[in-house]
Amino acid sequence: MTFVKLVKNKAYFKRFQTKYRRRREGKTDYRARKRLVVMDKNKYMSRRYRFVVRFTNKTVICQVIYAEITGDRVMTSAYSSELPRYGVETGLKNYAAAYCTGLLCARRLLNKLGMDELYPGNEEVDGSVVSCEEEIVNSRRTKTFYVSELSEERRPFRALLDVGIRNTTTGARVFGALKGGADGGLDIPHSEKRFPGYNREDKEYDADVHRDRIFGQHVAEYMRKLQEEEPEKYSTYFATYIEKGVDADGLEAVYEACHAAIRADPTARAKNEKPHDLKYKNPTRRNLKQRKNRVKQKKAARLAYLQRLAESDA
């Protein structure tokens, strides 16, 4: 008989501590969340805002959120499903769509706070990282703000990128949303090391590569390749693009028009509250008298049915 070591003994189970539900479900990284959310005790009500980026099966979601004891509060949100309103009707989950959604979220928030004119953001999209520095009073240190220029009236709105449990690989779509938010006027700390076009070995950053990704040129290149080599796959993979009349050469113009339209009107569309149709109104509950009458009718109908059967057999 072999010896079996008892690993999980009684002491193990007595000291076992159940993890949080969202940790058990694999939805929340609490180690990262704590560092994003916890505020300094000596800074009363100085909220730490997060620029949250999430991807579903079909859309990109960007939100600006702050935490309270009772739960998180969403200041504003933007969805890539809103992009058809701005001219982008296809490819609502790629890198270019993530950039547009981040830009929409940033402009919507600043418009809501009355800061859209103070911080217009980077209107010339070139893929470069924009920042400026300011000296701290009574100190030799400087503080970096990721906006082109500081306003004398108000400081820029700072938010920290929250990627959830997604891998932060170089060129990931979450950084496209970050770049859109930064170009929209938000102060989001970042560097070029995770953007497309950064060479880790040479430690050099090619902003033109990132610009092409923002305007969907990687999609356009794939479209041209399939159109030349495998037309059948092209007609299948890009059926929606063909239906909407979008080709590889016109893709950049579509995103340029989308950026301009977002800056012109970033406000959310009002909800279409349709009047309630009484045709689909739920029936009211019967009272005691009506229920007794209904039972009486059912009994009478059943007796009449049985009587007809008896007469037909006779």
PDB file of N, CA and C in Angstrom, residues 153-226:
ATOM      1  N   GLU A 153      -7.938  78.455 -16.731  1.00  0.00           N
ATOM      2  CA  GLU A 153      -9.178  78.402 -15.951  1.00  0.00           C
ATOM      3  C   GLU A 153      -9.304  77.097 -15.159  1.00  0.00           C
ATOM      4  N   ARG A 154      -9.094  75.962 -15.835  1.00  0.00           N
ATOM      5  CA  ARG A 154      -9.297  74.670 -15.184  1.00  0.00           C
ATOM      6  C   ARG A 154      -8.216  73.693 -15.606  1.00  0.00           C
ATOM      7  N   ARG A 155      -7.893  72.786 -14.713  1.00  0.00           N
ATOM      8  CA  ARG A 155      -6.949  71.722 -15.036  1.00  0.00           C
ATOM      9  C   ARG A 155      -7.645  70.692 -15.926  1.00  0.00           C
ATOM     10  N   PRO A 156      -6.887  69.942 -16.683  1.00  0.00           N
ATOM     11  CA  PRO A 156      -7.519  68.911 -17.532  1.00  0.00           C
ATOM     12  C   PRO A 156      -8.125  67.794 -16.691  1.00  0.00           C
ATOM     13  N   PHE A 157      -9.091  67.113 -17.269  1.00  0.00           N
ATOM     14  CA  PHE A 157      -9.766  66.013 -16.582  1.00  0.00           C
ATOM     15  C   PHE A 157      -8.900  64.773 -16.688  1.00  0.00           C
ATOM     16  N   ARG A 158      -8.392  64.313 -15.548  1.00  0.00           N
ATOM     17  CA  ARG A 158      -7.499  63.143 -15.539  1.00  0.00           C
ATOM     18  C   ARG A 158      -8.289  61.876 -15.252  1.00  0.00           C
ATOM     19  N   ALA A 159      -8.035  60.848 -16.027  1.00  0.00           N
ATOM     20  CA  ALA A 159      -8.645  59.537 -15.830  1.00  0.00           C
ATOM     21  C   ALA A 159      -7.588  58.475 -16.102  1.00  0.00           C
ATOM     22  N   LEU A 160      -7.652  57.391 -15.378  1.00  0.00           N
ATOM     23  CA  LEU A 160      -6.694  56.290 -15.525  1.00  0.00           C
ATOM     24  C   LEU A 160      -7.314  55.174 -16.347  1.00  0.00           C
ATOM     25  N   LEU A 161      -6.528  54.585 -17.218  1.00  0.00           N
ATOM     26  CA  LEU A 161      -7.029  53.519 -18.078  1.00  0.00           C
ATOM     27  C   LEU A 161      -7.321  52.268 -17.271  1.00  0.00           C
ATOM     28  N   ASP A 162      -8.526  51.724 -17.451  1.00  0.00           N
ATOM     29  CA  ASP A 162      -8.943  50.483 -16.810  1.00  0.00           C
ATOM     30  C   ASP A 162      -9.234  49.468 -17.908  1.00  0.00           C
ATOM     31  N   VAL A 163      -8.389  48.451 -18.029  1.00  0.00           N
ATOM     32  CA  VAL A 163      -8.544  47.456 -19.093  1.00  0.00           C
ATOM     33  C   VAL A 163      -9.216  46.186 -18.605  1.00  0.00           C
ATOM     34  N   GLY A 164      -9.543  46.113 -17.299  1.00  0.00           N
ATOM     35  CA  GLY A 164     -10.193  44.910 -16.786  1.00  0.00           C
ATOM     36  C   GLY A 164      -9.218  43.745 -16.725  1.00  0.00           C
ATOM     37  N   ILE A 165      -9.594  42.638 -17.346  1.00  0.00           N
ATOM     38  CA  ILE A 165      -8.747  41.435 -17.311  1.00  0.00           C
ATOM     39  C   ILE A 165      -8.155  41.129 -18.686  1.00  0.00           C
ATOM     40  N   ARG A 166      -8.210  42.099 -19.596  1.00  0.00           N
ATOM     41  CA  ARG A 166      -7.668  41.882 -20.942  1.00  0.00           C
ATOM     42  C   ARG A 166      -6.146  41.993 -20.923  1.00  0.00           C
ATOM     43  N   ASN A 167      -5.503  41.269 -21.820  1.00  0.00           N
ATOM     44  CA  ASN A 167      -4.044  41.331 -21.941  1.00  0.00           C
ATOM     45  C   ASN A 167      -3.640  42.640 -22.606  1.00  0.00           C
ATOM     46  N   THR A 168      -2.647  43.302 -22.024  1.00  0.00           N
ATOM     47  CA  THR A 168      -2.187  44.584 -22.560  1.00  0.00           C
ATOM     48  C   THR A 168      -0.994  44.359 -23.482  1.00  0.00           C
ATOM     49  N   THR A 169      -1.229  43.660 -24.574  1.00  0.00           N
ATOM     50  CA  THR A 169      -0.167  43.427 -25.544  1.00  0.00           C
ATOM     51  C   THR A 169       0.012  44.650 -26.434  1.00  0.00           C
ATOM     52  N   THR A 170       1.164  44.764 -27.043  1.00  0.00           N
ATOM     53  CA  THR A 170       1.442  45.900 -27.921  1.00  0.00           C
ATOM     54  C   THR A 170       0.497  45.872 -29.124  1.00  0.00           C
ATOM     55  N   GLY A 171      -0.179  47.001 -29.353  1.00  0.00           N
ATOM     56  CA  GLY A 171      -1.099  47.110 -30.477  1.00  0.00           C
ATOM     57  C   GLY A 171      -2.509  46.649 -30.173  1.00  0.00           C
ATOM     58  N   ALA A 172      -2.828  46.353 -28.899  1.00  0.00           N
ATOM     59  CA  ALA A 172      -4.170  45.898 -28.551  1.00  0.00           C
ATOM     60  C   ALA A 172      -5.187  47.014 -28.768  1.00  0.00           C
ATOM     61  N   ARG A 173      -6.436  46.620 -28.967  1.00  0.00           N
ATOM     62  CA  ARG A 173      -7.475  47.597 -29.284  1.00  0.00           C
ATOM     63  C   ARG A 173      -7.801  48.520 -28.110  1.00  0.00           C
ATOM     64  N   VAL A 174      -7.517  48.072 -26.883  1.00  0.00           N
ATOM     65  CA  VAL A 174      -7.785  48.944 -25.735  1.00  0.00           C
ATOM     66  C   VAL A 174      -6.957  50.224 -25.830  1.00  0.00           C
ATOM     67  N   PHE A 175      -5.784  50.138 -26.438  1.00  0.00           N
ATOM     68  CA  PHE A 175      -4.939  51.322 -26.582  1.00  0.00           C
ATOM     69  C   PHE A 175      -5.431  52.219 -27.722  1.00  0.00           C
ATOM     70  N   GLY A 176      -6.195  51.661 -28.632  1.00  0.00           N
ATOM     71  CA  GLY A 176      -6.861  52.502 -29.622  1.00  0.00           C
ATOM     72  C   GLY A 176      -7.911  53.376 -28.966  1.00  0.00           C
ATOM     73  N   ALA A 177      -8.681  52.798 -28.041  1.00  0.00           N
ATOM     74  CA  ALA A 177      -9.666  53.587 -27.289  1.00  0.00           C
ATOM     75  C   ALA A 177      -8.972  54.623 -26.415  1.00  0.00           C
ATOM     76  N   LEU A 178      -7.839  54.237 -25.814  1.00  0.00           N
ATOM     77  CA  LEU A 178      -7.069  55.192 -25.009  1.00  0.00           C
ATOM     78  C   LEU A 178      -6.609  56.372 -25.852  1.00  0.00           C
ATOM     79  N   LYS A 179      -6.102  56.085 -27.045  1.00  0.00           N
ATOM     80  CA  LYS A 179      -5.620  57.154 -27.925  1.00  0.00           C
ATOM     81  C   LYS A 179      -6.770  58.061 -28.341  1.00  0.00           C
ATOM     82  N   GLY A 180      -7.953  57.487 -28.574  1.00  0.00           N
ATOM     83  CA  GLY A 180      -9.110  58.300 -28.904  1.00  0.00           C
ATOM     84  C   GLY A 180      -9.500  59.211 -27.759  1.00  0.00           C
ATOM     85  N   GLY A 181      -9.460  58.668 -26.522  1.00  0.00           N
ATOM     86  CA  GLY A 181      -9.778  59.498 -25.363  1.00  0.00           C
ATOM     87  C   GLY A 181      -8.751  60.602 -25.148  1.00  0.00           C
ATOM     88  N   ALA A 182      -7.472  60.285 -25.362  1.00  0.00           N
ATOM     89  CA  ALA A 182      -6.418  61.296 -25.201  1.00  0.00           C
ATOM     90  C   ALA A 182      -6.530  62.379 -26.268  1.00  0.00           C
ATOM     91  N   ASP A 183      -6.779  61.979 -27.516  1.00  0.00           N
ATOM     92  CA  ASP A 183      -6.964  62.963 -28.586  1.00  0.00           C
ATOM     93  C   ASP A 183      -8.252  63.757 -28.409  1.00  0.00           C
ATOM     94  N   GLY A 184      -9.198  63.200 -27.639  1.00  0.00           N
ATOM     95  CA  GLY A 184     -10.448  63.914 -27.384  1.00  0.00           C
ATOM     96  C   GLY A 184     -10.333  64.978 -26.322  1.00  0.00           C
ATOM     97  N   GLY A 185      -9.204  65.035 -25.593  1.00  0.00           N
ATOM     98  CA  GLY A 185      -9.001  66.093 -24.614  1.00  0.00           C
ATOM     99  C   GLY A 185      -8.869  65.612 -23.187  1.00  0.00           C
ATOM    100  N   LEU A 186      -8.963  64.308 -22.939  1.00  0.00           N
ATOM    101  CA  LEU A 186      -8.786  63.788 -21.589  1.00  0.00           C
ATOM    102  C   LEU A 186      -7.311  63.640 -21.261  1.00  0.00           C
ATOM    103  N   ASP A 187      -6.994  63.792 -19.993  1.00  0.00           N
ATOM    104  CA  ASP A 187      -5.622  63.629 -19.513  1.00  0.00           C
ATOM    105  C   ASP A 187      -5.464  62.193 -19.018  1.00  0.00           C
ATOM    106  N   ILE A 188      -5.034  61.303 -19.917  1.00  0.00           N
ATOM    107  CA  ILE A 188      -4.864  59.882 -19.580  1.00  0.00           C
ATOM    108  C   ILE A 188      -3.378  59.556 -19.643  1.00  0.00           C
ATOM    109  N   PRO A 189      -2.749  59.247 -18.522  1.00  0.00           N
ATOM    110  CA  PRO A 189      -1.306  58.936 -18.545  1.00  0.00           C
ATOM    111  C   PRO A 189      -1.013  57.714 -19.417  1.00  0.00           C
ATOM    112  N   HIS A 190      -0.061  57.864 -20.327  1.00  0.00           N
ATOM    113  CA  HIS A 190       0.300  56.757 -21.209  1.00  0.00           C
ATOM    114  C   HIS A 190       1.630  57.075 -21.885  1.00  0.00           C
ATOM    115  N   SER A 191       2.147  56.107 -22.613  1.00  0.00           N
ATOM    116  CA  SER A 191       3.347  56.293 -23.427  1.00  0.00           C
ATOM    117  C   SER A 191       3.133  55.568 -24.745  1.00  0.00           C
ATOM    118  N   GLU A 192       4.123  55.667 -25.614  1.00  0.00           N
ATOM    119  CA  GLU A 192       3.982  55.049 -26.934  1.00  0.00           C
ATOM    120  C   GLU A 192       4.399  53.581 -26.947  1.00  0.00           C
ATOM    121  N   LYS A 193       4.790  53.024 -25.820  1.00  0.00           N
ATOM    122  CA  LYS A 193       5.375  51.683 -25.801  1.00  0.00           C
ATOM    123  C   LYS A 193       4.380  50.580 -26.131  1.00  0.00           C
ATOM    124  N   ARG A 194       3.075  50.841 -26.004  1.00  0.00           N
ATOM    125  CA  ARG A 194       2.077  49.823 -26.304  1.00  0.00           C
ATOM    126  C   ARG A 194       1.273  50.143 -27.559  1.00  0.00           C
ATOM    127  N   PHE A 195       1.639  51.211 -28.243  1.00  0.00           N
ATOM    128  CA  PHE A 195       0.933  51.574 -29.466  1.00  0.00           C
ATOM    129  C   PHE A 195       1.487  50.785 -30.653  1.00  0.00           C
ATOM    130  N   PRO A 196       0.660  50.540 -31.678  1.00  0.00           N
ATOM    131  CA  PRO A 196       1.184  49.935 -32.910  1.00  0.00           C
ATOM    132  C   PRO A 196       2.262  50.837 -33.505  1.00  0.00           C
ATOM    133  N   GLY A 197       3.340  50.236 -33.965  1.00  0.00           N
ATOM    134  CA  GLY A 197       4.444  51.010 -34.526  1.00  0.00           C
ATOM    135  C   GLY A 197       5.642  51.119 -33.596  1.00  0.00           C
ATOM    136  N   TYR A 198       5.507  50.641 -32.354  1.00  0.00           N
ATOM    137  CA  TYR A 198       6.646  50.697 -31.434  1.00  0.00           C
ATOM    138  C   TYR A 198       7.474  49.427 -31.573  1.00  0.00           C
ATOM    139  N   ASN A 199       8.777  49.616 -31.792  1.00  0.00           N
ATOM    140  CA  ASN A 199       9.710  48.507 -31.922  1.00  0.00           C
ATOM    141  C   ASN A 199      10.419  48.319 -30.587  1.00  0.00           C
ATOM    142  N   ARG A 200      10.171  47.165 -29.971  1.00  0.00           N
ATOM    143  CA  ARG A 200      10.703  46.917 -28.645  1.00  0.00           C
ATOM    144  C   ARG A 200      12.208  46.738 -28.651  1.00  0.00           C
ATOM    145  N   GLU A 201      12.750  46.164 -29.712  1.00  0.00           N
ATOM    146  CA  GLU A 201      14.193  45.913 -29.768  1.00  0.00           C
ATOM    147  C   GLU A 201      14.958  47.204 -30.017  1.00  0.00           C
ATOM    148  N   ASP A 202      14.502  47.992 -31.012  1.00  0.00           N
ATOM    149  CA  ASP A 202      15.193  49.250 -31.331  1.00  0.00           C
ATOM    150  C   ASP A 202      14.759  50.397 -30.432  1.00  0.00           C
ATOM    151  N   LYS A 203      13.650  50.198 -29.679  1.00  0.00           N
ATOM    152  CA  LYS A 203      13.082  51.248 -28.816  1.00  0.00           C
ATOM    153  C   LYS A 203      12.780  52.505 -29.611  1.00  0.00           C
ATOM    154  N   GLU A 204      12.147  52.290 -30.762  1.00  0.00           N
ATOM    155  CA  GLU A 204      11.747  53.408 -31.625  1.00  0.00           C
ATOM    156  C   GLU A 204      10.258  53.303 -31.917  1.00  0.00           C
ATOM    157  N   TYR A 205       9.649  54.458 -32.108  1.00  0.00           N
ATOM    158  CA  TYR A 205       8.210  54.509 -32.331  1.00  0.00           C
ATOM    159  C   TYR A 205       7.931  55.178 -33.667  1.00  0.00           C
ATOM    160  N   ASP A 206       7.193  54.471 -34.536  1.00  0.00           N
ATOM    161  CA  ASP A 206       6.805  54.993 -35.842  1.00  0.00           C
ATOM    162  C   ASP A 206       5.344  55.434 -35.759  1.00  0.00           C
ATOM    163  N   ALA A 207       5.128  56.732 -35.670  1.00  0.00           N
ATOM    164  CA  ALA A 207       3.768  57.265 -35.498  1.00  0.00           C
ATOM    165  C   ALA A 207       2.911  57.045 -36.745  1.00  0.00           C
ATOM    166  N   ASP A 208       3.538  56.943 -37.920  1.00  0.00           N
ATOM    167  CA  ASP A 208       2.768  56.739 -39.153  1.00  0.00           C
ATOM    168  C   ASP A 208       2.069  55.379 -39.154  1.00  0.00           C
ATOM    169  N   VAL A 209       2.718  54.371 -38.582  1.00  0.00           N
ATOM    170  CA  VAL A 209       2.093  53.045 -38.488  1.00  0.00           C
ATOM    171  C   VAL A 209       0.842  53.116 -37.618  1.00  0.00           C
ATOM    172  N   HIS A 210       0.960  53.859 -36.523  1.00  0.00           N
ATOM    173  CA  HIS A 210      -0.197  54.012 -35.632  1.00  0.00           C
ATOM    174  C   HIS A 210      -1.313  54.816 -36.316  1.00  0.00           C
ATOM    175  N   ARG A 211      -0.938  55.819 -37.067  1.00  0.00           N
ATOM    176  CA  ARG A 211      -1.946  56.618 -37.770  1.00  0.00           C
ATOM    177  C   ARG A 211      -2.715  55.761 -38.770  1.00  0.00           C
ATOM    178  N   ASP A 212      -1.992  54.918 -39.505  1.00  0.00           N
ATOM    179  CA  ASP A 212      -2.661  54.029 -40.464  1.00  0.00           C
ATOM    180  C   ASP A 212      -3.641  53.090 -39.765  1.00  0.00           C
ATOM    181  N   ARG A 213      -3.290  52.632 -38.586  1.00  0.00           N
ATOM    182  CA  ARG A 213      -4.192  51.745 -37.838  1.00  0.00           C
ATOM    183  C   ARG A 213      -5.445  52.503 -37.380  1.00  0.00           C
ATOM    184  N   ILE A 214      -5.265  53.770 -36.981  1.00  0.00           N
ATOM    185  CA  ILE A 214      -6.407  54.583 -36.533  1.00  0.00           C
ATOM    186  C   ILE A 214      -7.401  54.795 -37.671  1.00  0.00           C
ATOM    187  N   PHE A 215      -6.902  54.943 -38.885  1.00  0.00           N
ATOM    188  CA  PHE A 215      -7.776  55.181 -40.034  1.00  0.00           C
ATOM    189  C   PHE A 215      -8.130  53.897 -40.783  1.00  0.00           C
ATOM    190  N   GLY A 216      -7.877  52.754 -40.156  1.00  0.00           N
ATOM    191  CA  GLY A 216      -8.331  51.492 -40.716  1.00  0.00           C
ATOM    192  C   GLY A 216      -7.582  51.028 -41.946  1.00  0.00           C
ATOM    193  N   GLN A 217      -6.327  51.433 -42.100  1.00  0.00           N
ATOM    194  CA  GLN A 217      -5.583  51.033 -43.286  1.00  0.00           C
ATOM    195  C   GLN A 217      -5.160  49.568 -43.234  1.00  0.00           C
ATOM    196  N   HIS A 218      -5.097  48.981 -42.042  1.00  0.00           N
ATOM    197  CA  HIS A 218      -4.806  47.546 -41.953  1.00  0.00           C
ATOM    198  C   HIS A 218      -5.978  46.735 -42.510  1.00  0.00           C
ATOM    199  N   VAL A 219      -7.190  47.242 -42.313  1.00  0.00           N
ATOM    200  CA  VAL A 219      -8.368  46.587 -42.893  1.00  0.00           C
ATOM    201  C   VAL A 219      -8.384  46.777 -44.402  1.00  0.00           C
ATOM    202  N   ALA A 220      -8.054  47.999 -44.837  1.00  0.00           N
ATOM    203  CA  ALA A 220      -8.039  48.288 -46.267  1.00  0.00           C
ATOM    204  C   ALA A 220      -7.012  47.427 -46.998  1.00  0.00           C
ATOM    205  N   GLU A 221      -5.847  47.232 -46.376  1.00  0.00           N
ATOM    206  CA  GLU A 221      -4.810  46.400 -46.994  1.00  0.00           C
ATOM    207  C   GLU A 221      -5.278  44.958 -47.133  1.00  0.00           C
ATOM    208  N   TYR A 222      -5.963  44.445 -46.120  1.00  0.00           N
ATOM    209  CA  TYR A 222      -6.484  43.080 -46.175  1.00  0.00           C
ATOM    210  C   TYR A 222      -7.592  42.966 -47.224  1.00  0.00           C
ATOM    211  N   MET A 223      -8.387  44.017 -47.353  1.00  0.00           N
ATOM    212  CA  MET A 223      -9.440  44.023 -48.373  1.00  0.00           C
ATOM    213  C   MET A 223      -8.840  43.926 -49.776  1.00  0.00           C
ATOM    214  N   ARG A 224      -7.801  44.705 -50.020  1.00  0.00           N
ATOM    215  CA  ARG A 224      -7.150  44.679 -51.342  1.00  0.00           C
ATOM    216  C   ARG A 224      -6.523  43.308 -51.621  1.00  0.00           C
ATOM    217  N   LYS A 225      -5.903  42.734 -50.585  1.00  0.00           N
ATOM    218  CA  LYS A 225      -5.262  41.431 -50.753  1.00  0.00           C
ATOM    219  C   LYS A 225      -6.285  40.351 -51.119  1.00  0.00           C
ATOM    220  N   LEU A 226      -7.396  40.313 -50.391  1.00  0.00           N
ATOM    221  CA  LEU A 226      -8.429  39.319 -50.677  1.00  0.00           C
ATOM    222  C   LEU A 226      -9.088  39.562 -52.023  1.00  0.00           C
TER     223      LEU A 226
END
